[in-house]
Amino acid sequence: MIDKNYVSSILGISKTKLQELINEKIKQYKNLIDEETAILLILKEKGLTLEDLYNIKVKNLYPGLKVKEIKLRINKVLIKKDNLIILEAGDETGLIKLIIKDHKWKRKENLLKENSNIKVKNGIVLNNLVLSIFINNIELIEKIDENINPNQNYISYRYIRLLKENENNYIVLTDNFNILYLEKNIQLEYNKTYTIKFYNKRPIEIIELKSY
């Protein structure tokens, strides 16, 4: 049986809101599906499966997601301050930034170094230029004896609108007012808003595209 409390926590919504979504989905399918099937469909719309909830990967992340646990390898330390450390970390599906705001982070300084394999618990996904996981307690990180080989591309998540369609590409405007050039292996329409999750490289490699 699927734990609704856990699903609502992962999706960053209240249990009441989750129930509303379930009821809407059941109504959409004319009462031919049960609640668990409705939950699976809701997860699918977020690019998640039931397995992903318990073995989540970097490419499954999206802003606002509450991550029960995720396994990462640290690539490098980006910023060190008295109460803050920011790391570049990832798994075989992509890179993110790991933001730890805790004045006690130096207790695990030997762990927070290049090539360490770690498990991060109860993080919240933030959306900056690239996706990030935020925690405020260093005790939510522990060492793991696993070998992770990260994909070396950061993952970004943006809202976009089509500005211009050329013969070979689309020119789109993002919600942070940047311009992206997308190959025409997708279909975009004018006056529609989309969410796009992509690898930050050239040419851009799209992980997921949805109309909003």
PDB file of C-alpha atoms in Angstrom:
ATOM      1  CA  MET A   1       0.000   0.000   0.000  1.00  0.00           C
ATOM      2  CA  ILE A   2       1.346   3.444  -0.958  1.00  0.00           C
ATOM      3  CA  ASP A   3       1.978   5.776   1.992  1.00  0.00           C
ATOM      4  CA  LYS A   4       0.119   9.019   1.190  1.00  0.00           C
ATOM      5  CA  ASN A   5       1.980  10.925   3.887  1.00  0.00           C
ATOM      6  CA  TYR A   6       5.295  10.039   2.270  1.00  0.00           C
ATOM      7  CA  VAL A   7       4.067  10.840  -1.249  1.00  0.00           C
ATOM      8  CA  SER A   8       2.712  14.235  -0.159  1.00  0.00           C
ATOM      9  CA  SER A   9       6.025  14.970   1.585  1.00  0.00           C
ATOM     10  CA  ILE A  10       8.025  14.009  -1.506  1.00  0.00           C
ATOM     11  CA  LEU A  11       5.831  16.188  -3.745  1.00  0.00           C
ATOM     12  CA  GLY A  12       5.997  19.090  -1.314  1.00  0.00           C
ATOM     13  CA  ILE A  13       2.222  19.377  -0.938  1.00  0.00           C
ATOM     14  CA  SER A  14      -0.231  18.825   1.888  1.00  0.00           C
ATOM     15  CA  LYS A  15      -2.008  15.518   2.329  1.00  0.00           C
ATOM     16  CA  THR A  16      -5.271  17.374   1.646  1.00  0.00           C
ATOM     17  CA  LYS A  17      -3.925  18.674  -1.675  1.00  0.00           C
ATOM     18  CA  LEU A  18      -2.706  15.197  -2.603  1.00  0.00           C
ATOM     19  CA  GLN A  19      -6.186  13.818  -1.914  1.00  0.00           C
ATOM     20  CA  GLU A  20      -7.684  16.520  -4.144  1.00  0.00           C
ATOM     21  CA  LEU A  21      -5.331  15.488  -6.960  1.00  0.00           C
ATOM     22  CA  ILE A  22      -6.227  11.838  -6.434  1.00  0.00           C
ATOM     23  CA  ASN A  23      -9.951  12.597  -6.583  1.00  0.00           C
ATOM     24  CA  GLU A  24      -9.481  14.690  -9.741  1.00  0.00           C
ATOM     25  CA  LYS A  25      -7.525  11.892 -11.388  1.00  0.00           C
ATOM     26  CA  ILE A  26     -10.158   9.280 -10.496  1.00  0.00           C
ATOM     27  CA  LYS A  27     -12.868  11.572 -11.895  1.00  0.00           C
ATOM     28  CA  GLN A  28     -10.799  12.102 -15.060  1.00  0.00           C
ATOM     29  CA  TYR A  29     -10.785   8.339 -15.595  1.00  0.00           C
ATOM     30  CA  LYS A  30     -14.525   8.082 -14.858  1.00  0.00           C
ATOM     31  CA  ASN A  31     -14.048   6.137 -11.594  1.00  0.00           C
ATOM     32  CA  LEU A  32     -12.359   3.263 -13.429  1.00  0.00           C
ATOM     33  CA  ILE A  33      -9.144   3.494 -11.385  1.00  0.00           C
ATOM     34  CA  ASP A  34      -8.444   3.214  -7.675  1.00  0.00           C
ATOM     35  CA  GLU A  35      -6.488   5.604  -5.461  1.00  0.00           C
ATOM     36  CA  GLU A  36      -3.146   3.809  -5.813  1.00  0.00           C
ATOM     37  CA  THR A  37      -3.388   3.906  -9.618  1.00  0.00           C
ATOM     38  CA  ALA A  38      -4.236   7.608  -9.386  1.00  0.00           C
ATOM     39  CA  ILE A  39      -1.120   8.200  -7.263  1.00  0.00           C
ATOM     40  CA  LEU A  40       1.033   6.372  -9.821  1.00  0.00           C
ATOM     41  CA  LEU A  41      -0.382   8.616 -12.576  1.00  0.00           C
ATOM     42  CA  ILE A  42       0.299  11.739 -10.490  1.00  0.00           C
ATOM     43  CA  LEU A  43       3.879  10.601  -9.939  1.00  0.00           C
ATOM     44  CA  LYS A  44       4.272   9.882 -13.649  1.00  0.00           C
ATOM     45  CA  GLU A  45       3.300  13.470 -14.443  1.00  0.00           C
ATOM     46  CA  LYS A  46       6.225  14.537 -12.246  1.00  0.00           C
ATOM     47  CA  GLY A  47       8.592  12.178 -14.041  1.00  0.00           C
ATOM     48  CA  LEU A  48       8.638   9.766 -11.097  1.00  0.00           C
ATOM     49  CA  THR A  49       7.834   6.118 -10.548  1.00  0.00           C
ATOM     50  CA  LEU A  50       7.084   4.379  -7.276  1.00  0.00           C
ATOM     51  CA  GLU A  51      10.602   2.920  -7.372  1.00  0.00           C
ATOM     52  CA  ASP A  52      12.034   6.429  -7.789  1.00  0.00           C
ATOM     53  CA  LEU A  53      10.522   7.466  -4.450  1.00  0.00           C
ATOM     54  CA  TYR A  54      12.796   5.027  -2.664  1.00  0.00           C
ATOM     55  CA  ASN A  55      15.804   5.096  -5.027  1.00  0.00           C
ATOM     56  CA  ILE A  56      15.726   8.612  -6.405  1.00  0.00           C
ATOM     57  CA  LYS A  57      18.330   9.819  -8.909  1.00  0.00           C
ATOM     58  CA  VAL A  58      19.534  13.323  -9.732  1.00  0.00           C
ATOM     59  CA  LYS A  59      17.642  13.397 -13.040  1.00  0.00           C
ATOM     60  CA  ASN A  60      14.375  12.739 -11.134  1.00  0.00           C
ATOM     61  CA  LEU A  61      14.731  15.900  -9.062  1.00  0.00           C
ATOM     62  CA  TYR A  62      12.580  18.975  -9.580  1.00  0.00           C
ATOM     63  CA  PRO A  63      12.139  22.210  -7.569  1.00  0.00           C
ATOM     64  CA  GLY A  64      10.313  21.824  -4.273  1.00  0.00           C
ATOM     65  CA  LEU A  65      10.822  18.072  -4.047  1.00  0.00           C
ATOM     66  CA  LYS A  66      11.567  16.738  -0.554  1.00  0.00           C
ATOM     67  CA  VAL A  67      14.133  13.982  -0.912  1.00  0.00           C
ATOM     68  CA  LYS A  68      14.013  11.257   1.727  1.00  0.00           C
ATOM     69  CA  GLU A  69      17.483  10.117   0.721  1.00  0.00           C
ATOM     70  CA  ILE A  70      19.792  10.254  -2.282  1.00  0.00           C
ATOM     71  CA  LYS A  71      23.256   8.810  -2.917  1.00  0.00           C
ATOM     72  CA  LEU A  72      25.864  11.155  -4.389  1.00  0.00           C
ATOM     73  CA  ARG A  73      29.568  11.426  -5.127  1.00  0.00           C
ATOM     74  CA  ILE A  74      31.309  14.712  -4.342  1.00  0.00           C
ATOM     75  CA  ASN A  75      33.180  16.157  -7.319  1.00  0.00           C
ATOM     76  CA  LYS A  76      34.618  19.212  -5.628  1.00  0.00           C
ATOM     77  CA  VAL A  77      34.154  21.853  -2.954  1.00  0.00           C
ATOM     78  CA  LEU A  78      32.831  25.124  -4.381  1.00  0.00           C
ATOM     79  CA  ILE A  79      32.456  27.388  -1.330  1.00  0.00           C
ATOM     80  CA  LYS A  80      33.539  27.151   2.315  1.00  0.00           C
ATOM     81  CA  LYS A  81      32.401  29.554   5.044  1.00  0.00           C
ATOM     82  CA  ASP A  82      31.969  29.321   8.805  1.00  0.00           C
ATOM     83  CA  ASN A  83      28.341  28.261   8.595  1.00  0.00           C
ATOM     84  CA  LEU A  84      28.097  27.155   4.958  1.00  0.00           C
ATOM     85  CA  ILE A  85      29.668  24.728   2.529  1.00  0.00           C
ATOM     86  CA  ILE A  86      28.584  24.220  -1.074  1.00  0.00           C
ATOM     87  CA  LEU A  87      29.632  21.130  -3.004  1.00  0.00           C
ATOM     88  CA  GLU A  88      29.403  19.932  -6.575  1.00  0.00           C
ATOM     89  CA  ALA A  89      27.989  16.415  -6.392  1.00  0.00           C
ATOM     90  CA  GLY A  90      26.052  13.946  -8.496  1.00  0.00           C
ATOM     91  CA  ASP A  91      25.346  10.436  -9.627  1.00  0.00           C
ATOM     92  CA  GLU A  92      25.373   8.623 -12.949  1.00  0.00           C
ATOM     93  CA  THR A  93      22.417  10.732 -14.148  1.00  0.00           C
ATOM     94  CA  GLY A  94      23.799  14.249 -13.578  1.00  0.00           C
ATOM     95  CA  LEU A  95      25.320  16.914 -11.330  1.00  0.00           C
ATOM     96  CA  ILE A  96      23.762  19.281  -8.791  1.00  0.00           C
ATOM     97  CA  LYS A  97      24.972  21.602  -6.063  1.00  0.00           C
ATOM     98  CA  LEU A  98      24.710  20.382  -2.472  1.00  0.00           C
ATOM     99  CA  ILE A  99      24.197  23.308  -0.077  1.00  0.00           C
ATOM    100  CA  ILE A 100      24.833  22.649   3.614  1.00  0.00           C
ATOM    101  CA  LYS A 101      24.037  25.520   5.959  1.00  0.00           C
ATOM    102  CA  ASP A 102      25.139  24.457   9.424  1.00  0.00           C
ATOM    103  CA  HIS A 103      27.850  26.013  11.591  1.00  0.00           C
ATOM    104  CA  LYS A 104      28.751  22.462  12.695  1.00  0.00           C
ATOM    105  CA  TRP A 105      29.600  21.239   9.172  1.00  0.00           C
ATOM    106  CA  LYS A 106      33.317  20.999  10.021  1.00  0.00           C
ATOM    107  CA  ARG A 107      32.529  17.995  12.218  1.00  0.00           C
ATOM    108  CA  LYS A 108      32.381  16.029   8.968  1.00  0.00           C
ATOM    109  CA  GLU A 109      34.957  17.978   7.000  1.00  0.00           C
ATOM    110  CA  ASN A 110      36.946  14.796   6.306  1.00  0.00           C
ATOM    111  CA  LEU A 111      33.866  13.378   4.563  1.00  0.00           C
ATOM    112  CA  LEU A 112      33.025  16.519   2.596  1.00  0.00           C
ATOM    113  CA  LYS A 113      35.843  16.255   0.097  1.00  0.00           C
ATOM    114  CA  GLU A 114      36.452  15.266  -3.503  1.00  0.00           C
ATOM    115  CA  ASN A 115      35.553  11.669  -4.456  1.00  0.00           C
ATOM    116  CA  SER A 116      33.631  10.923  -1.235  1.00  0.00           C
ATOM    117  CA  ASN A 117      30.488   8.826  -1.700  1.00  0.00           C
ATOM    118  CA  ILE A 118      27.697   9.994   0.570  1.00  0.00           C
ATOM    119  CA  LYS A 119      24.031   9.588   1.409  1.00  0.00           C
ATOM    120  CA  VAL A 120      22.008  12.772   1.937  1.00  0.00           C
ATOM    121  CA  LYS A 121      18.749  12.597   3.878  1.00  0.00           C
ATOM    122  CA  ASN A 122      15.726  14.902   4.049  1.00  0.00           C
ATOM    123  CA  GLY A 123      16.978  17.473   1.542  1.00  0.00           C
ATOM    124  CA  ILE A 124      14.877  20.057  -0.271  1.00  0.00           C
ATOM    125  CA  VAL A 125      15.434  20.724  -3.973  1.00  0.00           C
ATOM    126  CA  LEU A 126      16.045  24.366  -4.872  1.00  0.00           C
ATOM    127  CA  ASN A 127      16.058  25.911  -8.327  1.00  0.00           C
ATOM    128  CA  ASN A 128      18.907  28.314  -8.978  1.00  0.00           C
ATOM    129  CA  LEU A 129      20.886  28.376 -12.221  1.00  0.00           C
ATOM    130  CA  VAL A 130      21.151  24.624 -11.703  1.00  0.00           C
ATOM    131  CA  LEU A 131      19.226  22.275  -9.414  1.00  0.00           C
ATOM    132  CA  SER A 132      20.493  22.149  -5.828  1.00  0.00           C
ATOM    133  CA  ILE A 133      19.750  20.159  -2.689  1.00  0.00           C
ATOM    134  CA  PHE A 134      19.621  22.111   0.581  1.00  0.00           C
ATOM    135  CA  ILE A 135      20.036  20.765   4.112  1.00  0.00           C
ATOM    136  CA  ASN A 136      20.578  22.601   7.395  1.00  0.00           C
ATOM    137  CA  ASN A 137      21.932  19.755   9.526  1.00  0.00           C
ATOM    138  CA  ILE A 138      25.294  18.118   8.852  1.00  0.00           C
ATOM    139  CA  GLU A 139      24.061  14.955  10.589  1.00  0.00           C
ATOM    140  CA  LEU A 140      21.842  14.324   7.549  1.00  0.00           C
ATOM    141  CA  ILE A 141      24.953  13.269   5.608  1.00  0.00           C
ATOM    142  CA  GLU A 142      26.676   9.930   6.043  1.00  0.00           C
ATOM    143  CA  LYS A 143      29.400   7.968   4.284  1.00  0.00           C
ATOM    144  CA  ILE A 144      28.473   5.031   2.055  1.00  0.00           C
ATOM    145  CA  ASP A 145      30.642   2.224   0.721  1.00  0.00           C
ATOM    146  CA  GLU A 146      29.474   2.430  -2.875  1.00  0.00           C
ATOM    147  CA  ASN A 147      31.231   3.519  -6.043  1.00  0.00           C
ATOM    148  CA  ILE A 148      29.312   6.234  -7.897  1.00  0.00           C
ATOM    149  CA  ASN A 149      30.529   7.554 -11.256  1.00  0.00           C
ATOM    150  CA  PRO A 150      28.802  10.887 -11.848  1.00  0.00           C
ATOM    151  CA  ASN A 151      27.596  12.165 -15.180  1.00  0.00           C
ATOM    152  CA  GLN A 152      29.631  15.375 -15.541  1.00  0.00           C
ATOM    153  CA  ASN A 153      26.774  17.655 -16.632  1.00  0.00           C
ATOM    154  CA  TYR A 154      24.736  19.914 -14.369  1.00  0.00           C
ATOM    155  CA  ILE A 155      20.953  19.682 -14.580  1.00  0.00           C
ATOM    156  CA  SER A 156      18.756  22.783 -14.889  1.00  0.00           C
ATOM    157  CA  TYR A 157      14.988  23.256 -14.695  1.00  0.00           C
ATOM    158  CA  ARG A 158      13.312  26.273 -16.288  1.00  0.00           C
ATOM    159  CA  TYR A 159      10.001  27.643 -17.527  1.00  0.00           C
ATOM    160  CA  ILE A 160      10.230  28.631 -21.190  1.00  0.00           C
ATOM    161  CA  ARG A 161       8.210  30.301 -23.943  1.00  0.00           C
ATOM    162  CA  LEU A 162       8.845  30.175 -27.662  1.00  0.00           C
ATOM    163  CA  LEU A 163      10.195  33.418 -29.139  1.00  0.00           C
ATOM    164  CA  LYS A 164      11.098  32.326 -32.656  1.00  0.00           C
ATOM    165  CA  GLU A 165      11.130  29.211 -34.791  1.00  0.00           C
ATOM    166  CA  ASN A 166      13.975  28.885 -37.271  1.00  0.00           C
ATOM    167  CA  GLU A 167      14.620  26.201 -39.842  1.00  0.00           C
ATOM    168  CA  ASN A 168      17.014  24.326 -37.580  1.00  0.00           C
ATOM    169  CA  ASN A 169      16.137  25.373 -34.035  1.00  0.00           C
ATOM    170  CA  TYR A 170      13.791  27.080 -31.606  1.00  0.00           C
ATOM    171  CA  ILE A 171      14.755  30.247 -29.750  1.00  0.00           C
ATOM    172  CA  VAL A 172      13.111  30.318 -26.322  1.00  0.00           C
ATOM    173  CA  LEU A 173      13.015  32.738 -23.378  1.00  0.00           C
ATOM    174  CA  THR A 174      13.446  31.317 -19.874  1.00  0.00           C
ATOM    175  CA  ASP A 175      11.874  32.507 -16.645  1.00  0.00           C
ATOM    176  CA  ASN A 176      15.222  34.010 -15.598  1.00  0.00           C
ATOM    177  CA  PHE A 177      15.342  35.974 -18.881  1.00  0.00           C
ATOM    178  CA  ASN A 178      18.008  33.932 -20.634  1.00  0.00           C
ATOM    179  CA  ILE A 179      17.829  32.771 -24.229  1.00  0.00           C
ATOM    180  CA  LEU A 180      18.128  29.079 -25.100  1.00  0.00           C
ATOM    181  CA  TYR A 181      18.531  27.489 -28.506  1.00  0.00           C
ATOM    182  CA  LEU A 182      16.782  24.121 -28.765  1.00  0.00           C
ATOM    183  CA  GLU A 183      17.121  21.581 -31.538  1.00  0.00           C
ATOM    184  CA  LYS A 184      13.918  20.832 -33.433  1.00  0.00           C
ATOM    185  CA  ASN A 185      13.555  17.249 -32.252  1.00  0.00           C
ATOM    186  CA  ILE A 186      10.676  18.512 -30.097  1.00  0.00           C
ATOM    187  CA  GLN A 187       7.444  20.377 -30.861  1.00  0.00           C
ATOM    188  CA  LEU A 188       6.856  23.841 -29.402  1.00  0.00           C
ATOM    189  CA  GLU A 189       3.991  26.261 -29.986  1.00  0.00           C
ATOM    190  CA  TYR A 190       3.692  30.014 -29.612  1.00  0.00           C
ATOM    191  CA  ASN A 191       1.796  31.460 -26.613  1.00  0.00           C
ATOM    192  CA  LYS A 192       2.334  28.347 -24.503  1.00  0.00           C
ATOM    193  CA  THR A 193       4.485  27.932 -21.403  1.00  0.00           C
ATOM    194  CA  TYR A 194       6.606  24.815 -20.914  1.00  0.00           C
ATOM    195  CA  THR A 195       8.799  23.387 -18.191  1.00  0.00           C
ATOM    196  CA  ILE A 196      12.090  21.978 -19.374  1.00  0.00           C
ATOM    197  CA  LYS A 197      14.646  19.900 -17.502  1.00  0.00           C
ATOM    198  CA  PHE A 198      17.946  19.634 -19.331  1.00  0.00           C
ATOM    199  CA  TYR A 199      21.649  18.931 -19.145  1.00  0.00           C
ATOM    200  CA  ASN A 200      23.637  22.152 -19.101  1.00  0.00           C
ATOM    201  CA  LYS A 201      25.838  21.517 -22.124  1.00  0.00           C
ATOM    202  CA  ARG A 202      26.000  22.476 -25.775  1.00  0.00           C
ATOM    203  CA  PRO A 203      23.941  21.508 -27.590  1.00  0.00           C
ATOM    204  CA  ILE A 204      21.363  21.314 -24.825  1.00  0.00           C
ATOM    205  CA  GLU A 205      20.195  17.773 -24.081  1.00  0.00           C
ATOM    206  CA  ILE A 206      16.582  17.706 -22.914  1.00  0.00           C
ATOM    207  CA  ILE A 207      15.675  15.291 -20.125  1.00  0.00           C
ATOM    208  CA  GLU A 208      12.016  16.277 -19.877  1.00  0.00           C
ATOM    209  CA  LEU A 209       9.687  18.786 -21.549  1.00  0.00           C
ATOM    210  CA  LYS A 210       6.092  19.448 -20.479  1.00  0.00           C
ATOM    211  CA  SER A 211       3.460  22.017 -21.380  1.00  0.00           C
ATOM    212  CA  TYR A 212       2.520  24.043 -18.301  1.00  0.00           C
TER     213      TYR A 212
END
